[in-house]
């Protein structure tokens, strides 16, 4: 039995419309077939729809297309009624419905048609949402780009059709991305990531892939003949984003690692080897773009070994403190020392230049720094207990500490726990030119001074900003890197002019100058003449174990 809510035509329409969809490409053909079951009884002559999809990573240029969903063989009138429905992604579906030729749609017809078109729009939106949900596991929630699972999946499909050896993997990381979040909050960083991803997805070709792997790390599989233009594109890009003061252009630069795929290669190799090469690019002072080389695999394994063994080494106290004496040029007596770390694993001695960069990258260097401070204080307590006169000892602290507002308190508490005079401890600030937040560094130094703990700037002059920054830092000591000292008495007058001028600046700022890497008497005498306070280097002592350093404390004269 039929009534206003049910008819044979509506049943056929609904059954056809709600049949299974393979994907969104099937929607229009199924809608056309479904409308054909009911259009005649509704006096419909033609239906078209405008599909408007906003700009996104998946649709980098946006989309606006008109589709013809139904057209009667009897023709149609020129006038039409419009029905608009919004979509979840911010777009819309705009339907145009024309009456059949020589027919006129009354108010009741229009109400029925609006109901039918509403069902069509609902099913269309449902199918698009279902497809979107199916892709959620493979897409990045912030940018809409592929995620790591997505590029593995789509890469597998791509390399069934294409030879993997025709591709290059490019792993890239945005330089100094933390700056955006620190200055404006995560909202700015998120906007840049979204617009950056849209720009890249718009640039790559249809048979290339791009993914965000988390944070500001990205990877792309690019055809080898297209790599040069892709690298030019990502090496420097301008992104316009909103700030608290209004829209602003930001120059986006990257570190990148590249890997040439070989026949029958694995997608995991493309991702891992390009990532390893990018790591080298970030550490390089000469090149922001590095090609993968075989030796990098061994280096990467060594890094993983260090990371894996570190915490056990700390708990088992495998790290040993060595002391390198500092000698006062005023009287050639022991004037201080620098605490240096050595790691004796079961297999071999792991050199500081091997493990410190790894720990810096992972953030675990903070644990090692406090380990060293604690053991230095233990040693100094023992020396006091046997009646030895102490000299100041400096301990290196990585720059990643200085965002911790409680750092000065934590350092003071360790020193106080062992009953050491705070003035006997110096905290060496490493890599001064690399600080993202200079105010955090200034505040830390001020807190240290208030607690009576001395501070020193290490490797002064290495970074371009070091000289300019120094005038704003109230430190006690300034350490000159060995590269400056090597130039002394090398026959170049300009070297002597630079080092003497810098030490003069330090003295006028009421700080003490310390020279590292002094290896001969000629260097020592020149440094004494130009007003350097303390020196350390192989001319006086290599780094020595604490038992040998005790002898230096007993007899301080050199």
XYZ file of C-alpha atoms in Angstrom:
558
model
C 0.000 0.000 0.000
C 1.317 3.464 -0.944
C 0.903 6.774 0.905
C 2.594 10.171 1.104
C 5.570 8.705 2.977
C 6.066 5.680 0.798
C 5.900 4.828 -2.914
C 7.382 2.234 -5.223
C 9.411 4.971 -6.921
C 10.801 6.219 -3.599
C 11.668 2.663 -2.553
C 13.644 2.123 -5.771
C 15.284 5.550 -5.392
C 16.349 4.900 -1.796
C 17.575 1.345 -2.423
C 19.700 2.497 -5.356
C 21.063 5.514 -3.497
C 22.122 3.540 -0.431
C 23.889 0.726 -2.270
C 27.595 0.183 -1.491
C 30.083 2.792 -2.673
C 33.649 1.809 -3.580
C 34.755 5.421 -3.064
C 33.549 8.978 -3.657
C 34.137 8.648 -7.402
C 31.072 6.343 -7.555
C 28.725 8.843 -5.883
C 27.620 10.796 -8.946
C 26.891 7.746 -11.095
C 24.848 6.134 -8.300
C 22.993 9.394 -7.590
C 22.181 9.684 -11.298
C 20.805 6.155 -11.365
C 18.787 6.738 -8.182
C 17.279 10.025 -9.385
C 16.193 8.308 -12.583
C 13.836 6.149 -10.491
C 11.898 9.109 -9.112
C 12.492 12.199 -11.284
C 9.580 11.675 -13.676
C 6.938 11.526 -10.953
C 8.438 14.713 -9.402
C 8.291 16.622 -12.742
C 12.103 17.035 -12.673
C 13.785 17.755 -16.015
C 17.385 18.281 -14.931
C 19.539 18.334 -11.780
C 23.092 19.695 -11.555
C 25.342 20.179 -8.544
C 28.272 22.498 -7.824
C 30.812 20.774 -5.544
C 33.042 23.267 -3.717
C 35.982 21.819 -1.733
C 38.270 24.247 0.163
C 42.074 24.299 -0.077
C 43.720 21.500 1.914
C 46.751 19.214 1.679
C 44.714 16.540 -0.094
C 43.234 19.178 -2.456
C 46.010 21.815 -2.518
C 44.291 24.092 -5.059
C 40.780 23.569 -3.756
C 38.040 22.378 -6.091
C 34.907 23.803 -7.725
C 33.210 21.623 -10.315
C 29.705 21.225 -11.705
C 28.260 17.766 -12.322
C 25.167 16.858 -14.320
C 23.289 14.394 -12.101
C 20.146 13.918 -14.186
C 18.678 15.117 -17.461
C 15.316 14.059 -18.902
C 15.070 13.047 -22.539
C 11.912 15.196 -22.704
C 13.945 18.367 -22.036
C 13.757 20.920 -19.233
C 12.777 24.496 -18.447
C 15.377 27.282 -18.198
C 14.466 28.400 -14.683
C 15.711 26.418 -11.673
C 15.524 26.194 -7.903
C 18.722 26.068 -5.788
C 19.375 24.021 -2.625
C 22.610 24.415 -0.663
C 24.142 22.071 1.929
C 27.390 22.635 3.860
C 30.058 19.940 4.137
C 32.230 19.003 7.131
C 35.425 20.318 5.484
C 34.042 23.853 5.072
C 32.876 23.419 1.485
C 29.349 23.063 0.166
C 27.077 21.269 -2.287
C 24.824 23.551 -4.372
C 22.068 21.737 -6.313
C 20.154 23.262 -9.238
C 16.804 21.621 -10.030
C 15.004 22.355 -13.345
C 11.390 21.460 -14.086
C 10.600 19.062 -16.933
C 9.807 20.750 -20.269
C 6.364 22.406 -20.228
C 5.952 21.621 -16.516
C 5.816 23.989 -13.576
C 6.879 23.214 -10.013
C 4.368 24.343 -7.394
C 5.100 24.899 -3.694
C 4.281 21.284 -2.750
C 6.567 19.990 -5.551
C 9.411 22.153 -4.297
C 8.976 20.853 -0.739
C 9.114 17.257 -1.959
C 12.140 17.978 -4.157
C 13.937 19.684 -1.245
C 13.313 16.528 0.817
C 14.707 14.272 -1.949
C 17.727 16.520 -2.596
C 18.350 16.620 1.176
C 18.563 12.808 1.172
C 20.979 12.904 -1.785
C 23.146 15.507 -0.026
C 23.098 13.565 3.244
C 24.230 10.335 1.571
C 26.865 12.192 -0.436
C 28.267 13.813 2.698
C 28.106 10.509 4.575
C 30.141 8.737 1.890
C 32.748 11.508 1.845
C 33.022 11.425 5.650
C 33.311 7.627 5.609
C 36.134 7.875 3.082
C 37.788 10.542 5.235
C 37.484 8.346 8.340
C 39.008 5.446 6.451
C 42.009 7.668 5.664
C 42.369 8.961 9.240
C 44.811 6.197 10.175
C 47.007 7.266 7.256
C 46.845 11.053 7.537
C 48.297 13.649 9.888
C 45.535 15.172 12.001
C 47.009 18.694 11.956
C 47.952 19.192 8.318
C 45.963 16.519 6.477
C 49.157 15.262 4.829
C 50.049 11.588 4.864
C 51.586 10.342 8.109
C 54.264 7.651 8.458
C 51.689 4.852 8.041
C 50.186 6.650 5.066
C 53.425 7.041 3.156
C 54.316 3.404 3.828
C 50.901 2.323 2.515
C 50.781 4.694 -0.466
C 54.438 4.033 -1.205
C 53.749 0.315 -1.411
C 50.928 0.983 -3.889
C 53.046 3.449 -5.876
C 56.008 1.118 -6.259
C 53.819 -1.652 -7.626
C 53.208 0.627 -10.601
C 56.551 2.460 -10.648
C 60.173 1.316 -10.347
C 61.390 2.343 -6.890
C 64.878 2.994 -8.301
C 63.442 5.970 -10.210
C 62.895 7.804 -6.910
C 64.853 9.777 -4.330
C 63.782 10.006 -0.696
C 64.079 13.492 0.807
C 63.851 13.814 4.602
C 63.699 17.437 5.753
C 63.380 19.384 8.974
C 62.476 23.067 9.405
C 65.322 25.152 10.807
C 64.724 26.746 14.209
C 61.046 25.799 14.192
C 60.898 26.168 17.975
C 61.260 29.928 17.441
C 57.703 30.176 16.094
C 56.167 28.383 19.072
C 58.279 30.268 21.602
C 57.500 33.730 20.229
C 53.814 33.389 19.327
C 52.655 30.100 20.805
C 51.690 26.879 19.066
C 48.950 28.571 17.024
C 51.528 30.239 14.771
C 53.583 27.063 14.457
C 50.480 25.050 13.540
C 49.434 27.557 10.885
C 52.897 27.488 9.314
C 52.911 23.672 9.276
C 49.505 23.591 7.567
C 50.362 26.157 4.894
C 53.798 24.633 4.375
C 52.261 21.197 3.817
C 49.679 22.567 1.387
C 52.399 24.333 -0.623
C 54.529 21.207 -0.903
C 51.621 18.941 -1.820
C 50.677 21.414 -4.549
C 54.223 21.372 -5.921
C 54.886 17.639 -6.120
C 53.787 15.626 -9.138
C 50.907 13.149 -9.203
C 53.263 10.164 -8.990
C 55.205 11.552 -6.010
C 54.422 11.360 -2.292
C 54.781 13.715 0.675
C 54.212 13.094 4.401
C 54.575 14.785 7.771
C 56.216 12.414 10.250
C 55.533 14.500 13.340
C 56.817 17.806 14.693
C 58.563 19.673 11.888
C 59.886 16.511 10.202
C 58.791 15.648 6.667
C 59.629 13.133 3.975
C 58.935 13.007 0.247
C 59.468 10.398 -2.470
C 60.455 12.431 -5.533
C 61.273 11.269 -9.055
C 65.009 11.595 -9.614
C 64.649 13.948 -12.570
C 62.507 16.249 -10.396
C 64.769 16.324 -7.319
C 66.711 19.480 -8.209
C 63.574 21.578 -8.680
C 62.037 20.101 -5.511
C 65.137 20.967 -3.471
C 65.119 24.501 -4.860
C 61.480 24.785 -3.820
C 61.875 23.603 -0.210
C 65.287 25.166 0.480
C 63.725 28.581 1.022
C 60.004 29.222 1.105
C 57.987 32.243 2.215
C 54.916 31.487 4.327
C 52.504 34.254 5.290
C 50.939 33.625 8.686
C 48.985 35.529 11.319
C 50.768 36.910 14.368
C 49.565 38.987 17.319
C 50.544 42.085 15.332
C 48.877 40.962 12.122
C 49.942 38.952 9.042
C 53.679 38.499 8.560
C 55.929 36.741 6.035
C 58.249 34.049 7.418
C 61.237 32.627 5.560
C 61.222 28.840 5.990
C 64.512 27.018 5.467
C 65.286 23.348 6.022
C 67.932 20.781 6.787
C 67.598 17.897 4.359
C 68.940 14.395 3.799
C 68.650 12.583 0.465
C 68.844 8.926 -0.475
C 68.926 7.529 -4.031
C 66.804 4.383 -4.132
C 68.248 1.334 -5.907
C 66.446 -1.520 -7.721
C 64.290 -3.672 -5.409
C 64.941 -1.295 -2.520
C 62.706 -1.250 0.563
C 60.543 1.704 1.565
C 61.978 1.443 5.077
C 65.447 2.061 3.599
C 64.210 5.189 1.830
C 62.844 6.570 5.069
C 65.648 5.516 7.420
C 68.627 6.378 5.215
C 67.250 9.797 4.245
C 66.614 10.492 7.957
C 70.190 9.526 8.843
C 71.523 11.864 6.131
C 69.340 14.699 7.463
C 70.851 14.150 10.898
C 74.287 14.763 9.389
C 73.001 17.913 7.683
C 71.839 19.287 11.066
C 75.267 18.630 12.575
C 77.177 20.030 9.604
C 78.427 23.587 9.795
C 78.988 23.743 6.028
C 76.016 22.196 4.270
C 72.265 22.093 4.955
C 71.733 19.280 2.452
C 73.545 15.931 2.759
C 73.406 12.803 0.580
C 73.364 9.451 2.322
C 76.626 7.479 2.426
C 77.189 3.911 3.651
C 79.436 4.890 6.558
C 76.487 6.739 8.100
C 74.834 3.415 8.932
C 77.676 2.462 11.262
C 77.578 5.902 12.858
C 73.843 5.573 13.384
C 74.283 2.183 15.050
C 76.905 3.675 17.355
C 74.468 6.405 18.337
C 71.816 3.826 19.171
C 74.387 1.905 21.216
C 75.199 5.061 23.185
C 71.543 5.853 23.762
C 70.780 2.284 24.855
C 73.691 2.057 27.302
C 73.577 5.548 28.777
C 71.191 5.072 31.710
C 72.870 1.861 32.829
C 76.227 3.627 32.632
C 74.920 6.401 34.902
C 73.453 3.986 37.470
C 76.642 1.881 37.423
C 78.821 5.038 37.588
C 80.766 4.205 34.443
C 81.374 7.908 33.857
C 84.585 9.176 35.454
C 85.556 12.745 36.276
C 88.929 13.917 34.983
C 90.361 17.285 35.984
C 92.358 19.568 33.716
C 94.260 22.126 35.801
C 94.049 25.853 35.110
C 97.230 27.755 35.877
C 97.405 31.382 36.992
C 99.812 33.349 34.791
C 100.351 35.803 37.629
C 102.306 33.331 39.806
C 102.393 30.039 37.838
C 100.299 28.305 40.484
C 97.243 26.094 40.246
C 94.303 28.486 39.965
C 91.433 26.146 39.153
C 90.382 23.151 37.084
C 87.817 22.036 34.537
C 85.878 18.817 35.168
C 85.854 16.630 32.040
C 83.950 13.393 31.542
C 85.229 10.015 30.349
C 83.054 6.947 29.676
C 84.631 3.516 30.095
C 82.209 0.925 28.697
C 82.944 -2.804 28.844
C 83.890 -2.898 25.171
C 85.877 0.312 24.759
C 86.513 3.866 25.899
C 83.782 6.005 24.350
C 85.134 9.453 23.536
C 83.211 12.598 24.585
C 82.904 13.746 20.977
C 81.022 10.501 20.286
C 78.490 10.510 23.102
C 77.962 14.163 24.021
C 76.302 15.158 20.681
C 73.995 12.132 20.991
C 73.003 12.998 24.550
C 72.537 16.647 23.560
C 70.121 15.626 20.825
C 68.128 13.323 23.099
C 68.125 15.699 26.074
C 69.758 13.139 28.378
C 72.834 15.370 28.574
C 70.969 17.055 31.451
C 71.308 13.874 33.514
C 75.023 13.669 32.749
C 75.604 17.317 33.674
C 74.120 16.826 37.136
C 75.973 13.526 37.486
C 79.208 15.425 36.902
C 78.265 18.229 39.301
C 77.394 15.731 42.022
C 80.672 13.810 41.636
C 82.741 16.993 41.562
C 81.079 18.096 44.824
C 81.721 14.650 46.331
C 85.404 14.904 45.422
C 85.686 18.417 46.808
C 84.019 17.352 50.058
C 86.532 14.516 50.394
C 89.432 16.879 49.731
C 88.191 19.300 52.389
C 87.833 16.456 54.863
C 91.507 15.515 54.474
C 92.581 19.132 54.878
C 93.300 20.165 51.289
C 92.846 23.744 50.121
C 90.391 23.840 47.203
C 90.572 25.699 43.906
C 87.500 26.610 41.827
C 86.308 23.792 39.556
C 84.194 24.420 36.461
C 81.450 22.044 35.311
C 79.937 22.188 31.823
C 76.171 22.600 31.490
C 74.387 22.228 28.171
C 72.254 25.039 26.785
C 69.123 22.859 26.882
C 68.995 23.371 30.671
C 68.376 27.079 30.561
C 64.651 26.925 29.843
C 64.234 25.390 33.305
C 63.342 28.222 35.686
C 64.460 26.111 38.667
C 67.909 25.297 37.276
C 69.828 27.678 39.576
C 68.039 26.262 42.618
C 68.793 22.678 41.586
C 72.503 23.465 41.119
C 72.667 25.317 44.447
C 70.957 22.437 46.263
C 73.548 19.929 45.015
C 76.430 22.193 46.067
C 74.816 22.874 49.440
C 74.187 19.159 50.040
C 77.942 18.572 50.200
C 78.720 21.737 52.163
C 80.844 23.296 49.419
C 81.389 27.043 49.205
C 79.324 28.091 46.122
C 82.219 30.309 45.052
C 84.317 27.181 44.462
C 82.009 25.997 41.648
C 81.859 27.497 38.172
C 79.142 26.613 35.660
C 80.427 26.759 32.102
C 77.855 27.875 29.564
C 78.417 26.030 26.311
C 77.576 27.169 22.750
C 76.610 30.679 23.760
C 75.781 31.771 20.183
C 73.069 29.130 19.788
C 70.511 30.299 22.339
C 66.959 30.760 21.111
C 65.909 32.618 24.267
C 68.618 35.018 25.385
C 66.502 36.325 28.286
C 66.346 32.818 29.803
C 70.144 32.689 29.739
C 70.471 36.155 31.298
C 68.040 35.258 34.060
C 69.932 32.062 34.818
C 73.270 33.884 35.121
C 71.666 36.502 37.368
C 70.236 33.774 39.621
C 73.621 32.087 39.844
C 75.326 35.319 40.830
C 72.709 35.910 43.530
C 73.566 32.490 44.977
C 77.322 33.149 44.869
C 78.000 30.584 42.112
C 80.403 31.631 39.380
C 79.648 31.347 35.657
C 81.900 31.120 32.629
C 81.316 31.506 28.901
C 82.940 28.608 27.042
C 84.292 28.738 23.464
C 84.025 32.526 23.339
C 84.186 34.031 19.864
C 83.175 30.908 17.959
C 79.635 32.123 17.205
C 78.947 35.357 15.306
C 76.816 36.753 18.109
C 79.151 35.939 20.998
C 80.879 39.325 21.204
C 77.624 41.253 21.003
C 75.984 39.017 23.626
C 78.877 39.205 26.062
C 78.241 42.811 27.073
C 74.791 41.823 28.343
C 75.948 38.808 30.376
C 77.283 39.299 33.894
C 79.604 36.263 33.855
C 82.800 35.835 35.875
C 85.043 34.080 33.342
C 85.397 34.112 29.561
C 87.153 31.122 28.000
C 88.906 31.561 24.669
C 88.741 28.581 22.350
C 91.900 26.796 21.236
C 91.411 28.097 17.672
C 92.317 31.583 18.921
C 95.352 30.358 20.849
C 96.716 28.359 17.890
C 97.099 31.611 15.981
C 99.425 33.167 18.548
C 102.998 33.596 17.329
C 102.051 32.091 13.960
C 103.672 34.995 12.177
C 100.375 36.760 11.473
C 100.058 40.117 13.162
C 96.271 40.182 12.712
C 95.898 37.100 14.935
C 97.715 38.816 17.791
C 95.660 41.984 17.310
C 92.386 40.072 17.577
C 93.259 38.026 20.677
C 94.832 40.969 22.515
C 91.826 43.161 21.686
C 89.347 40.566 22.906
C 91.176 39.965 26.176
C 91.346 43.728 26.704
C 87.539 43.895 26.286
C 87.078 41.091 28.814
C 89.322 42.793 31.367
C 87.519 46.122 30.952
C 84.219 44.323 31.607
C 85.701 43.149 34.942
C 85.718 39.526 33.865
C 88.635 37.090 33.903
C 90.089 35.687 30.686
C 90.903 31.969 30.436
C 92.795 30.507 27.470
C 92.294 26.867 26.443
C 94.684 24.715 24.461
C 97.982 26.371 25.477
C 100.702 24.050 24.174
C 103.958 25.980 24.238
C 105.769 28.550 26.341
C 105.652 31.194 23.644
C 101.859 31.172 23.764
C 101.867 31.343 27.569
C 104.242 34.284 27.690
C 102.273 36.242 25.101
C 99.010 35.608 26.944
C 100.589 36.783 30.186
C 101.815 39.963 28.486
C 98.344 40.882 27.168
C 96.584 40.331 30.506
C 95.151 36.804 30.342
C 94.442 35.509 33.860
C 94.336 31.711 33.561
C 95.490 29.107 31.027
C 94.949 25.403 30.572
C 96.526 23.040 28.099
C 99.117 20.343 27.536
C 101.955 22.762 28.308
C 100.921 22.380 31.955
C 98.728 19.282 32.233
C 96.509 16.964 30.243
C 93.173 16.008 31.858
C 94.122 13.835 34.842
C 92.356 11.452 37.212
C 91.387 12.700 40.652
C 94.194 10.890 42.520
C 96.769 12.678 40.400
C 94.894 15.960 40.763
C 95.138 15.605 44.552
C 98.906 15.856 44.153
C 98.399 19.138 42.295
C 96.296 20.410 45.183
C 99.075 19.488 47.622
C 101.713 21.265 45.551
C 100.159 24.043 43.498
C 103.361 25.487 42.063
C 104.158 24.839 38.362
